[in-house]
Tab-separated table of C-alpha atoms in Angstrom:
chain	number	residue	atom	x	y	z
A	19	ASN	CA	-40.484	4.555	-74.113
A	20	ARG	CA	-37.513	7.149	-74.780
A	21	SER	CA	-35.067	8.535	-72.710
A	22	ALA	CA	-32.358	10.696	-72.402
A	23	TYR	CA	-29.502	11.150	-69.672
A	24	LEU	CA	-26.836	14.070	-68.678
A	25	GLN	CA	-24.431	14.675	-66.261
A	26	GLU	CA	-21.719	16.738	-65.501
A	27	GLU	CA	-18.829	16.393	-63.174
A	28	LEU	CA	-17.338	19.430	-61.459
A	29	ARG	CA	-14.499	20.442	-59.330
A	30	PHE	CA	-14.030	23.501	-57.168
A	31	GLY	CA	-10.524	22.859	-55.866
A	32	LYS	CA	-8.484	20.167	-54.087
A	33	GLY	CA	-11.335	17.939	-52.151
A	34	THR	CA	-14.280	19.758	-53.405
A	35	GLY	CA	-16.492	18.742	-55.811
A	36	ALA	CA	-20.200	18.397	-57.397
A	37	SER	CA	-22.169	15.946	-59.732
A	38	LEU	CA	-25.245	17.568	-61.673
A	39	GLY	CA	-27.602	15.784	-63.988
A	40	GLY	CA	-30.769	15.025	-64.988
A	41	ARG	CA	-32.821	12.036	-66.994
A	42	ILE	CA	-35.762	12.944	-69.174
A	43	ASP	CA	-38.173	9.944	-70.069
A	44	GLY	CA	-40.861	10.412	-72.939
A	45	ASN	CA	-43.573	7.607	-72.485
A	46	SER	CA	-46.119	7.249	-75.232
A	47	ALA	CA	-48.742	6.428	-72.646
A	48	ARG	CA	-47.952	8.846	-69.672
A	49	GLY	CA	-46.378	11.860	-71.056
A	50	THR	CA	-42.882	13.312	-70.177
A	51	LYS	CA	-40.655	13.689	-66.902
A	52	ILE	CA	-37.619	14.973	-65.851
A	53	SER	CA	-35.818	13.842	-62.878
A	54	PRO	CA	-32.885	16.109	-61.820
A	55	ARG	CA	-30.209	14.697	-59.720
A	56	ALA	CA	-27.725	16.738	-57.302
A	57	ALA	CA	-24.854	15.950	-55.336
A	58	VAL	CA	-21.561	17.524	-53.832
A	59	PHE	CA	-18.429	16.596	-51.430
A	60	LYS	CA	-16.214	17.929	-49.355
A	61	GLU	CA	-13.332	16.304	-48.168
A	62	LEU	CA	-11.614	17.924	-44.828
A	63	GLY	CA	-7.695	18.416	-45.540
A	64	GLN	CA	-5.595	15.353	-44.783
A	65	SER	CA	-7.888	14.173	-41.951
A	66	GLY	CA	-9.875	11.332	-43.622
A	67	VAL	CA	-13.496	13.284	-43.731
A	68	LYS	CA	-15.458	13.574	-46.194
A	69	LEU	CA	-18.781	15.568	-45.799
A	70	ARG	CA	-21.861	14.553	-48.664
A	71	ALA	CA	-25.326	15.402	-49.853
A	72	ALA	CA	-27.160	14.253	-52.584
A	73	TYR	CA	-30.684	15.037	-53.922
A	74	GLY	CA	-32.417	13.082	-56.778
A	75	ARG	CA	-35.980	12.765	-58.717
A	76	GLY	CA	-37.222	8.933	-59.612
A	77	PHE	CA	-40.071	8.412	-61.806
A	78	ARG	CA	-41.986	4.703	-62.571
A	79	VAL	CA	-44.464	4.114	-64.475
A	80	PRO	CA	-47.149	1.446	-63.819
A	81	THR	CA	-45.783	-2.230	-64.981
A	82	ILE	CA	-48.737	-4.767	-67.346
A	83	PHE	CA	-49.053	-6.837	-64.377
A	84	GLU	CA	-49.895	-3.662	-61.562
A	85	LEU	CA	-52.375	-2.333	-64.357
A	86	HIS	CA	-53.906	-5.661	-65.539
A	87	GLY	CA	-53.221	-8.756	-63.354
A	88	LYS	CA	-54.887	-10.604	-61.181
A	89	TYR	CA	-55.024	-6.764	-58.317
A	90	GLY	CA	-54.180	-4.510	-61.011
A	91	ASN	CA	-55.993	-1.171	-61.494
A	92	PRO	CA	-55.972	0.418	-64.926
A	93	ASP	CA	-56.571	3.858	-63.351
A	94	LEU	CA	-53.064	3.697	-61.505
A	95	VAL	CA	-50.670	7.084	-62.156
A	96	PRO	CA	-46.939	6.865	-62.485
A	97	GLU	CA	-45.337	6.971	-59.082
A	98	TRP	CA	-42.367	9.815	-58.186
A	99	ALA	CA	-40.012	10.377	-55.461
A	100	ASP	CA	-37.864	13.194	-54.287
A	101	SER	CA	-35.209	11.564	-52.076
A	102	TYR	CA	-32.548	14.204	-49.723
A	103	GLU	CA	-29.698	12.395	-47.992
A	104	ALA	CA	-26.781	13.823	-45.983
A	105	GLY	CA	-23.717	12.142	-44.811
A	106	ILE	CA	-20.151	12.118	-43.289
A	107	ASP	CA	-17.554	9.198	-44.292
A	108	TYR	CA	-14.184	8.525	-42.488
A	109	ARG	CA	-11.246	6.628	-43.855
A	110	THR	CA	-8.268	5.758	-41.351
A	111	ARG	CA	-4.678	6.952	-43.164
A	112	GLY	CA	-3.531	3.455	-43.637
A	113	GLY	CA	-6.830	2.388	-45.454
A	114	GLU	CA	-7.545	-0.623	-43.373
A	115	ALA	CA	-10.755	0.899	-41.904
A	116	VAL	CA	-13.563	2.774	-43.348
A	117	PHE	CA	-16.434	4.225	-41.304
A	118	SER	CA	-20.063	5.994	-43.127
A	119	GLY	CA	-23.075	7.726	-41.427
A	120	THR	CA	-25.864	8.676	-43.747
A	121	TYR	CA	-29.197	10.711	-43.261
A	122	PHE	CA	-32.173	10.306	-45.795
A	123	TYR	CA	-35.592	11.410	-46.290
A	124	GLN	CA	-37.693	10.423	-48.888
A	125	ASN	CA	-40.980	11.852	-50.085
A	126	LYS	CA	-43.150	9.560	-52.518
A	127	HIS	CA	-45.835	10.260	-54.887
A	128	ASN	CA	-48.645	8.376	-55.706
A	129	GLN	CA	-46.299	5.276	-54.802
A	130	ILE	CA	-48.173	2.129	-56.369
A	131	SER	CA	-48.894	-0.293	-53.273
A	132	TYR	CA	-50.931	-3.222	-52.990
A	133	GLN	CA	-53.338	-2.500	-50.289
A	134	GLY	CA	-55.139	-5.699	-49.619
A	135	THR	CA	-58.247	-4.816	-51.264
A	136	ASN	CA	-57.233	-7.314	-54.123
A	137	ARG	CA	-56.543	-3.912	-55.754
A	138	THR	CA	-53.489	-2.243	-56.503
A	139	THR	CA	-53.657	1.795	-55.870
A	140	ASN	CA	-51.622	4.700	-55.649
A	141	VAL	CA	-50.503	6.450	-52.403
A	142	ASP	CA	-48.718	9.554	-50.738
A	143	ALA	CA	-46.064	8.240	-48.481
A	144	PHE	CA	-42.964	9.223	-47.003
A	145	SER	CA	-39.684	7.165	-45.012
A	146	ARG	CA	-36.868	8.528	-43.128
A	147	GLY	CA	-33.883	7.337	-41.288
A	148	VAL	CA	-30.175	6.952	-40.515
A	149	GLU	CA	-27.908	4.381	-41.704
A	150	GLY	CA	-24.407	2.943	-40.894
A	151	ALA	CA	-21.829	0.944	-42.006
A	152	ALA	CA	-17.851	0.202	-40.800
A	153	THR	CA	-15.709	-1.899	-42.372
A	154	TRP	CA	-12.176	-2.826	-40.729
A	155	TRP	CA	-9.104	-4.963	-41.789
A	156	PHE	CA	-7.350	-5.835	-38.575
A	157	HIS	CA	-5.268	-8.405	-40.406
A	158	PRO	CA	-4.131	-7.973	-44.103
A	159	SER	CA	-5.974	-11.133	-44.542
A	160	VAL	CA	-8.738	-10.774	-41.968
A	161	GLY	CA	-11.752	-8.334	-41.834
A	162	ALA	CA	-14.980	-7.778	-40.355
A	163	ALA	CA	-17.778	-5.320	-41.783
A	164	ILE	CA	-21.507	-3.951	-40.171
A	165	SER	CA	-24.314	-2.178	-41.247
A	166	TYR	CA	-27.242	-0.922	-39.992
A	167	THR	CA	-30.280	1.171	-40.889
A	168	TYR	CA	-33.303	2.526	-39.178
A	169	THR	CA	-36.129	3.444	-41.248
A	170	ASN	CA	-39.391	5.354	-39.859
A	171	SER	CA	-42.270	5.092	-42.727
A	172	TRP	CA	-45.451	6.267	-42.914
A	173	ASP	CA	-48.474	5.964	-45.324
A	174	LYS	CA	-50.361	9.380	-45.659
A	175	HIS	CA	-53.552	7.738	-47.292
A	176	ASN	CA	-54.046	4.974	-44.797
A	177	GLN	CA	-52.145	6.546	-41.642
A	178	ARG	CA	-49.993	3.683	-41.208
A	179	GLU	CA	-46.419	2.435	-41.863
A	180	ILE	CA	-45.605	1.627	-45.495
A	181	LEU	CA	-46.283	-1.698	-46.033
A	182	GLY	CA	-43.235	-4.415	-46.275
A	183	VAL	CA	-40.781	-2.063	-44.769
A	184	PRO	CA	-39.024	-2.854	-42.057
A	185	SER	CA	-37.963	-0.236	-39.302
A	186	GLN	CA	-34.717	-1.989	-38.615
A	187	ARG	CA	-32.252	-4.020	-40.890
A	188	GLY	CA	-28.601	-4.786	-40.600
A	189	MET	CA	-25.678	-7.302	-41.024
A	190	PHE	CA	-22.759	-8.269	-40.074
A	191	SER	CA	-19.729	-10.123	-42.159
A	192	LEU	CA	-16.784	-11.513	-41.434
A	193	MET	CA	-14.291	-11.800	-44.393
A	194	VAL	CA	-11.020	-13.935	-45.119
A	195	ALA	CA	-8.286	-13.051	-47.786
A	196	PRO	CA	-6.149	-15.914	-47.013
A	197	VAL	CA	-4.099	-16.258	-50.165
A	198	SER	CA	-3.521	-14.137	-53.439
A	199	GLY	CA	-6.963	-14.727	-55.754
A	200	PHE	CA	-8.979	-16.421	-53.134
A	201	GLU	CA	-11.927	-14.589	-50.619
A	202	GLY	CA	-14.098	-15.731	-48.606
A	203	GLN	CA	-17.201	-14.286	-46.723
A	204	LEU	CA	-19.421	-14.954	-44.287
A	205	SER	CA	-22.840	-12.793	-43.492
A	206	TRP	CA	-25.713	-12.762	-40.583
A	207	ARG	CA	-28.275	-10.730	-41.830
A	208	VAL	CA	-31.066	-9.367	-39.854
A	209	GLU	CA	-34.347	-7.780	-40.456
A	210	SER	CA	-37.560	-6.710	-37.904
A	211	ASP	CA	-40.823	-7.371	-37.896
A	212	GLN	CA	-42.815	-5.290	-40.414
A	213	LEU	CA	-46.350	-4.689	-41.342
A	214	ASP	CA	-47.833	-6.862	-44.734
A	215	TYR	CA	-50.605	-8.569	-46.028
A	216	ALA	CA	-51.063	-12.414	-46.217
A	217	PRO	CA	-52.364	-13.476	-49.862
A	218	THR	CA	-55.643	-14.239	-47.504
A	219	ASP	CA	-55.815	-11.407	-45.169
A	220	TRP	CA	-58.127	-8.106	-45.677
A	221	SER	CA	-56.296	-6.304	-43.231
A	222	PRO	CA	-52.262	-5.932	-42.699
A	223	ALA	CA	-50.697	-7.404	-39.837
A	224	LYS	CA	-47.135	-7.709	-38.419
A	225	ARG	CA	-44.955	-9.997	-40.623
A	226	SER	CA	-42.215	-11.509	-38.175
A	227	GLY	CA	-38.357	-10.343	-38.755
A	228	TYR	CA	-35.309	-12.798	-39.630
A	229	GLY	CA	-31.982	-13.606	-39.027
A	230	VAL	CA	-29.954	-16.022	-41.491
A	231	VAL	CA	-26.546	-16.641	-42.454
A	232	ASP	CA	-24.980	-16.651	-45.751
A	233	ILE	CA	-21.601	-18.153	-47.190
A	234	HIS	CA	-19.928	-16.788	-50.050
A	235	ALA	CA	-16.323	-17.828	-51.475
A	236	ARG	CA	-14.395	-17.214	-54.570
A	237	HIS	CA	-11.138	-18.038	-56.307
A	238	THR	CA	-9.898	-16.049	-59.380
A	239	ILE	CA	-7.101	-17.642	-61.866
A	240	SER	CA	-5.152	-14.795	-63.250
A	241	LYS	CA	-4.398	-15.151	-67.164
A	242	PRO	CA	-5.073	-18.948	-67.498
A	243	ALA	CA	-4.248	-18.420	-71.646
A	244	SER	CA	-3.382	-15.249	-73.172
A	245	GLU	CA	-6.220	-14.415	-74.512
A	246	TRP	CA	-8.182	-14.498	-71.434
A	247	LYS	CA	-7.999	-11.586	-68.547
A	248	GLU	CA	-8.984	-13.956	-65.621
A	249	VAL	CA	-10.773	-16.697	-64.691
A	250	ALA	CA	-12.962	-16.933	-61.491
A	251	LEU	CA	-15.038	-19.834	-59.775
A	252	PHE	CA	-17.438	-18.650	-57.181
A	253	GLY	CA	-20.144	-20.297	-55.094
A	254	LYS	CA	-22.752	-19.214	-52.632
A	255	VAL	CA	-24.781	-20.576	-50.216
A	256	GLN	CA	-28.153	-18.513	-48.682
A	257	ASN	CA	-29.539	-19.584	-45.555
A	258	LEU	CA	-26.801	-22.006	-44.374
A	259	LEU	CA	-28.174	-23.056	-40.988
A	260	ASN	CA	-31.572	-23.557	-42.677
A	261	ARG	CA	-33.514	-21.331	-40.940
A	262	ASP	CA	-37.639	-20.723	-41.700
A	263	TYR	CA	-38.251	-17.255	-42.627
A	264	GLU	CA	-40.266	-15.376	-45.486
A	265	GLU	CA	-38.848	-12.244	-47.534
A	266	ARG	CA	-41.394	-9.882	-49.245
A	267	LYS	CA	-41.100	-10.140	-53.013
A	268	GLY	CA	-41.702	-7.110	-54.777
């Protein structure tokens, strides 16, 4: 498998620009595929508002496991998808707060998906939705961040939701940086119910959503020795409250 990638950054005056690029993949078994990408943005003067839009195409060949594994299918073909998004960002003059909103649409062709019939197949599908995020440092050493995504997905072949895609997910984080070189974060992650197969199911059912708490800390020591730039000590605990939940694998 051989690949080549090219990207060009363009500027059309202050606060306006574009990025154009593409990737060529040459696969010995699947031939040559071209994946173009383009993005544009426009800053609205000194208001702190930026408008943006992007388009891209992705391409993936089946893995050996998907072709020849326990539930594999040697007749699988590569999947590819066209993705579109448009959004708006706002940053306050002092930079202590950032807000963003995005609409996205993804048209998926021959998506490789396990369908619960003890075999992996190709299906056509789409997903669309909105996502929002905000970060606010309301004190030099204390901040908060919140994000939310709503997704409407549809499997055109089976006339149902795409398996393993929750309609809603979000996260709220409290961030602290009490002294130079130390930062910590406490996060609450939530995810709604989603359609999926259990290992012994022959038809899909709703897998319960969940909410878990994670904690992360990092301490950076600047130039502990002349030949080192820095040393960082970090730690993370996932599911701090030891809640029972299940995440989809793959």
